[in-house]
Amino acid sequence: MLRRSFAIGCAAAAALFGLLPGTVTQAGAADRFITVASTTSTEDSGLFKDLLPKFTAKTGIGVRVVAKGTGQAIDLAKRGDADVLFVHHKPSEEKFVAEGFATERKPVMYNDFIVVGPAKDPAGVKGSKDVTDALARIAAAKAPFVSRGDDSGTHKAELALWTAAKLDPAKADGGWYKSIGQGMGPTLNTAAAMEGYALADRGTWLNFRNRGDLAVLVEGDKRLFNQYGVMLVNPAKFAHVKAGDGQAFVDWLVSAEGQKAIADYTIGGQPLFFPNANEPGA
């Protein structure tokens, strides 16, 4: 499949189903663009809508985003259907590099995960700084918990936390654990409708309006740290990768200008992401 056809098809499908608002930036750059496979949180948080026009204005390079869960975004990049991969699960990113699909991973920014749930908090987890203890309480109470179940970075983090809590909710009885196989927005909508708990990334949460009775109940555990990384898809593996323009995007994200643009993106005065491209080991 030709890359141009793929990108145009993705953009058209996105417009039809309303999944990727604002991801094709500046129509005037339509003849020069890169495709970025990224996580839904960079899209649902509103970051890309704010960030990408700044990059395009500086470089003349349009950016077309295919926003998927991290696992799906990685699979897309592994097929050579993207020029850049921008996701948030460091072990998967490092594996992507080790397998030769990129030659380098660069840290970009971080925020954190949170556990949200009904304000009445039937599991009694509010204020806990131990996320595994909170998950154990939710399981013991058989309170509804909504999982993305989509192999996203958030889903991978959730599964790791259940493992740390020595629990396997997928095998639990009582039907309290709901794995819906959808993105962060639908997961939060379902949790609000069910008065259930969920693990969310803070960026999406801050930009989410349909909260109902949901509130942030658990935060601050260091295990809830959420790092993002970016990689140019290896042009030695896929000759059609737009290496020059893709690398320009990577370089801009980690430059002083790109890092400032990330830091400047706020909602209600609250930053959604914290740039850390220069932090060793991030």
Coordinates of C-alpha atoms in Angstrom, one line a residue:
M1 CA 0.0 0.0 0.0
L2 CA 1.3 3.4 -0.9
R3 CA 2.2 5.6 2.1
R4 CA 0.3 8.6 0.7
S5 CA -2.8 6.5 0.3
F6 CA -2.5 5.1 3.8
A7 CA -2.1 8.6 5.3
I8 CA -5.0 10.1 3.4
G9 CA -7.2 7.0 4.2
C10 CA -6.4 7.3 7.9
A11 CA -7.3 11.0 7.9
A12 CA -10.5 10.4 6.0
A13 CA -11.6 7.6 8.3
A14 CA -10.7 9.8 11.3
A15 CA -12.8 12.6 10.0
L16 CA -15.7 10.3 9.3
F17 CA -15.8 8.7 12.8
G18 CA -14.6 11.7 14.7
L19 CA -11.7 9.9 16.3
L20 CA -8.8 12.2 15.5
P21 CA -9.9 15.9 15.8
G22 CA -7.2 18.3 14.8
T23 CA -4.6 15.8 13.8
V24 CA -4.1 17.1 10.3
T25 CA -2.4 20.4 10.7
Q26 CA -2.4 23.3 8.2
A27 CA -3.8 22.2 4.9
G28 CA -1.2 24.2 3.2
A29 CA 1.4 21.6 4.3
A30 CA -0.6 18.8 2.7
D31 CA 2.1 18.1 0.1
R32 CA 4.8 17.8 2.8
F33 CA 3.9 15.8 5.8
I34 CA 4.9 13.1 8.2
T35 CA 2.8 10.4 9.8
V36 CA 3.1 9.9 13.5
A37 CA 1.9 6.8 15.3
S38 CA 1.0 7.9 18.8
T39 CA -0.9 7.1 21.9
T40 CA -4.4 8.3 22.4
S41 CA -3.4 10.4 25.5
T42 CA -1.3 12.9 23.4
E43 CA -4.5 13.3 21.3
D44 CA -7.2 13.2 23.9
S45 CA -5.3 15.6 26.2
G46 CA -5.4 18.2 23.5
L47 CA -1.6 18.4 23.4
F48 CA -1.2 17.7 19.7
K49 CA -3.9 20.3 18.8
D50 CA -1.7 22.9 20.6
L51 CA 1.7 21.6 19.7
L52 CA 1.6 20.5 16.1
P53 CA 0.7 23.9 14.5
K54 CA 3.8 25.4 16.2
F55 CA 6.0 22.8 14.6
T56 CA 4.4 23.2 11.2
A57 CA 4.6 27.0 11.3
K58 CA 8.3 26.7 12.0
T59 CA 9.2 24.0 9.5
G60 CA 6.5 23.8 6.8
I61 CA 6.1 20.1 7.6
G62 CA 2.5 18.9 8.3
V63 CA 1.9 16.2 10.9
R64 CA -0.8 13.5 10.5
V65 CA -1.4 11.6 13.6
V66 CA -2.8 8.1 13.9
A67 CA -3.8 7.9 17.6
K68 CA -4.0 4.4 19.0
G69 CA -3.2 2.6 22.2
T70 CA 0.6 2.3 22.5
G71 CA 0.6 -1.4 21.5
Q72 CA -1.4 -0.7 18.4
A73 CA 0.8 2.3 17.6
I74 CA 3.9 0.2 17.9
D75 CA 2.4 -2.5 15.6
L76 CA 1.6 0.2 13.0
A77 CA 5.1 1.5 13.1
K78 CA 6.5 -2.0 12.8
R79 CA 4.6 -2.3 9.6
G80 CA 6.3 0.8 8.3
D81 CA 3.1 2.7 8.2
A82 CA 4.5 5.7 10.2
D83 CA 7.5 7.9 10.1
V84 CA 7.7 8.6 13.8
L85 CA 6.5 6.7 16.9
F86 CA 5.6 8.7 20.0
V87 CA 4.3 6.6 22.9
H88 CA 4.5 5.9 26.6
H89 CA 5.7 2.4 27.6
K90 CA 9.4 2.4 28.0
P91 CA 10.0 -1.4 28.0
S92 CA 8.1 -1.6 24.7
E93 CA 9.9 1.4 23.2
E94 CA 13.3 -0.2 24.1
K95 CA 12.2 -3.5 22.6
F96 CA 11.2 -1.6 19.4
V97 CA 14.8 -0.2 19.2
A98 CA 16.4 -3.5 20.1
E99 CA 14.5 -5.2 17.2
G100 CA 15.9 -2.6 14.8
F101 CA 12.7 -0.7 14.1
A102 CA 14.4 2.4 15.3
T103 CA 18.0 3.3 16.1
E104 CA 17.4 5.6 19.0
R105 CA 14.7 6.4 21.6
K106 CA 14.6 9.9 23.0
P107 CA 12.7 10.8 26.2
V108 CA 10.3 13.7 25.7
M109 CA 8.1 14.3 28.7
Y110 CA 6.3 12.7 31.6
N111 CA 3.1 13.0 33.7
D112 CA 1.5 10.4 35.9
F113 CA -1.4 8.0 36.2
I114 CA -4.2 8.4 38.6
V115 CA -7.0 6.2 40.0
V116 CA -10.3 7.8 39.5
G117 CA -13.6 6.6 41.0
P118 CA -17.0 7.6 42.4
A119 CA -16.8 10.3 45.0
K120 CA -18.7 8.1 47.5
D121 CA -15.7 5.7 47.2
P122 CA -17.3 2.3 48.2
A123 CA -13.8 0.7 48.3
G124 CA -12.4 3.3 50.6
V125 CA -9.3 4.1 48.7
K126 CA -9.4 7.9 48.7
G127 CA -6.2 9.5 49.7
S128 CA -4.1 6.3 49.6
K129 CA -0.5 6.7 48.4
D130 CA -0.2 3.0 47.8
V131 CA -1.8 2.1 44.5
T132 CA -1.5 -1.6 45.0
D133 CA -3.3 -1.5 48.3
A134 CA -6.0 0.6 46.7
L135 CA -6.4 -2.0 43.9
A136 CA -6.6 -4.7 46.5
R137 CA -9.4 -2.8 48.3
I138 CA -11.3 -2.4 45.1
A139 CA -11.0 -6.1 44.3
A140 CA -12.0 -7.0 47.9
A141 CA -15.1 -4.8 47.6
K142 CA -15.9 -6.1 44.2
A143 CA -16.5 -2.5 43.2
P144 CA -16.8 -1.9 39.4
F145 CA -13.4 -1.3 37.8
V146 CA -13.2 -0.4 34.1
S147 CA -10.1 -1.4 32.2
R148 CA -9.1 -0.1 28.8
G149 CA -8.2 -3.7 27.8
D150 CA -6.6 -2.4 24.6
D151 CA -2.8 -3.1 25.0
S152 CA -2.2 0.7 25.4
G153 CA 0.5 2.1 27.6
T154 CA -2.1 2.8 30.2
H155 CA -3.5 -0.7 30.0
K156 CA 0.1 -2.2 30.3
A157 CA 0.7 0.0 33.4
E158 CA -2.6 -1.2 34.9
L159 CA -1.7 -4.8 34.4
A160 CA 1.7 -4.3 35.9
L161 CA 0.0 -2.7 39.0
W162 CA -2.4 -5.6 39.4
T163 CA 0.6 -8.0 39.2
A164 CA 2.4 -6.0 41.9
A165 CA -0.8 -6.3 44.0
K166 CA -0.6 -10.1 43.5
L167 CA -4.0 -10.1 41.9
D168 CA -5.4 -11.3 38.5
P169 CA -8.7 -9.4 38.1
A170 CA -9.4 -11.1 34.8
K171 CA -9.9 -14.4 36.7
A172 CA -11.9 -12.7 39.5
D173 CA -15.5 -13.7 40.0
G174 CA -18.4 -11.4 40.5
G175 CA -18.2 -9.6 37.2
W176 CA -16.8 -6.4 38.8
Y177 CA -13.8 -6.1 36.4
K178 CA -14.8 -4.8 33.0
S179 CA -12.3 -4.9 30.2
I180 CA -13.8 -2.9 27.3
G181 CA -11.0 -2.8 24.7
Q182 CA -11.4 0.9 24.0
G183 CA -9.5 4.2 24.5
M184 CA -9.2 6.4 27.5
G185 CA -12.2 8.6 26.8
P186 CA -14.7 5.7 26.4
T187 CA -13.1 4.1 29.5
L188 CA -13.8 7.2 31.6
N189 CA -17.3 7.5 30.1
T190 CA -18.0 3.9 31.1
A191 CA -16.6 4.4 34.6
A192 CA -18.7 7.5 35.1
A193 CA -21.8 5.7 33.9
M194 CA -21.1 2.6 36.1
E195 CA -19.9 4.6 39.1
G196 CA -16.7 2.6 38.8
Y197 CA -13.0 3.0 39.2
A198 CA -10.4 3.3 36.5
L199 CA -6.7 4.0 35.9
A200 CA -6.3 7.1 33.8
D201 CA -3.5 9.2 32.5
R202 CA -3.6 12.7 34.1
G203 CA -3.4 14.5 30.7
T204 CA -6.6 12.9 29.4
W205 CA -8.3 13.3 32.7
L206 CA -7.7 17.1 32.8
N207 CA -9.1 17.5 29.3
F208 CA -12.1 15.2 30.1
R209 CA -15.4 16.9 30.6
N210 CA -18.0 14.1 31.1
R211 CA -16.8 13.3 34.7
G212 CA -20.1 12.8 36.3
D213 CA -19.4 11.8 39.9
L214 CA -15.9 10.7 39.2
A215 CA -13.0 12.2 41.2
V216 CA -9.3 11.6 41.6
L217 CA -8.9 9.2 44.5
V218 CA -5.4 7.8 44.3
E219 CA -2.3 9.7 43.2
G220 CA 1.3 10.3 44.2
D221 CA 2.7 6.7 44.3
K222 CA 6.0 6.7 42.4
R223 CA 4.7 3.6 40.5
L224 CA 2.2 5.9 38.8
F225 CA 5.0 7.7 36.9
N226 CA 4.3 7.9 33.2
Q227 CA 7.2 8.6 30.8
Y228 CA 6.8 9.3 27.0
G229 CA 9.4 8.6 24.3
V230 CA 9.8 9.3 20.6
M231 CA 11.6 7.4 17.9
L232 CA 12.2 7.9 14.2
V233 CA 11.2 4.7 12.4
N234 CA 14.3 3.1 10.9
P235 CA 14.6 4.1 7.2
A236 CA 17.1 1.2 6.8
K237 CA 14.1 -1.1 7.4
F238 CA 11.6 0.9 5.4
A239 CA 13.0 3.0 2.6
H240 CA 9.8 5.0 2.3
V241 CA 10.2 6.5 5.8
K242 CA 10.5 10.3 5.5
A243 CA 13.7 10.3 7.5
G244 CA 14.7 14.0 7.1
D245 CA 11.3 15.4 8.1
G246 CA 10.6 12.8 10.7
Q247 CA 14.0 13.5 12.3
A248 CA 13.2 17.2 12.2
F249 CA 10.0 16.5 14.3
V250 CA 11.9 14.3 16.8
D251 CA 14.6 17.0 17.1
W252 CA 12.1 19.8 17.6
L253 CA 10.2 17.9 20.4
V254 CA 13.4 17.6 22.4
S255 CA 14.8 21.0 21.6
A256 CA 14.5 24.0 23.9
E257 CA 11.6 25.3 21.8
G258 CA 9.7 22.1 21.7
Q259 CA 10.2 21.4 25.4
K260 CA 8.9 24.9 26.2
A261 CA 5.9 24.4 24.0
I262 CA 5.1 21.2 26.0
A263 CA 5.6 23.0 29.3
D264 CA 3.4 25.9 28.2
Y265 CA 0.4 23.6 27.5
T266 CA -2.0 23.9 30.4
I267 CA -5.6 23.6 31.3
G268 CA -7.0 25.9 34.0
G269 CA -3.4 26.9 34.7
Q270 CA -2.4 23.3 35.4
P271 CA 0.3 21.7 33.2
L272 CA -0.6 18.4 31.6
F273 CA 3.0 17.2 30.8
F274 CA 6.4 18.0 32.1
P275 CA 9.3 18.1 29.6
N276 CA 12.4 16.0 30.5
A277 CA 14.3 15.4 27.3
N278 CA 17.6 16.2 29.0
E279 CA 17.1 13.9 32.0
P280 CA 19.5 11.0 31.9
G281 CA 17.8 7.6 31.8
A282 CA 14.3 9.0 31.4

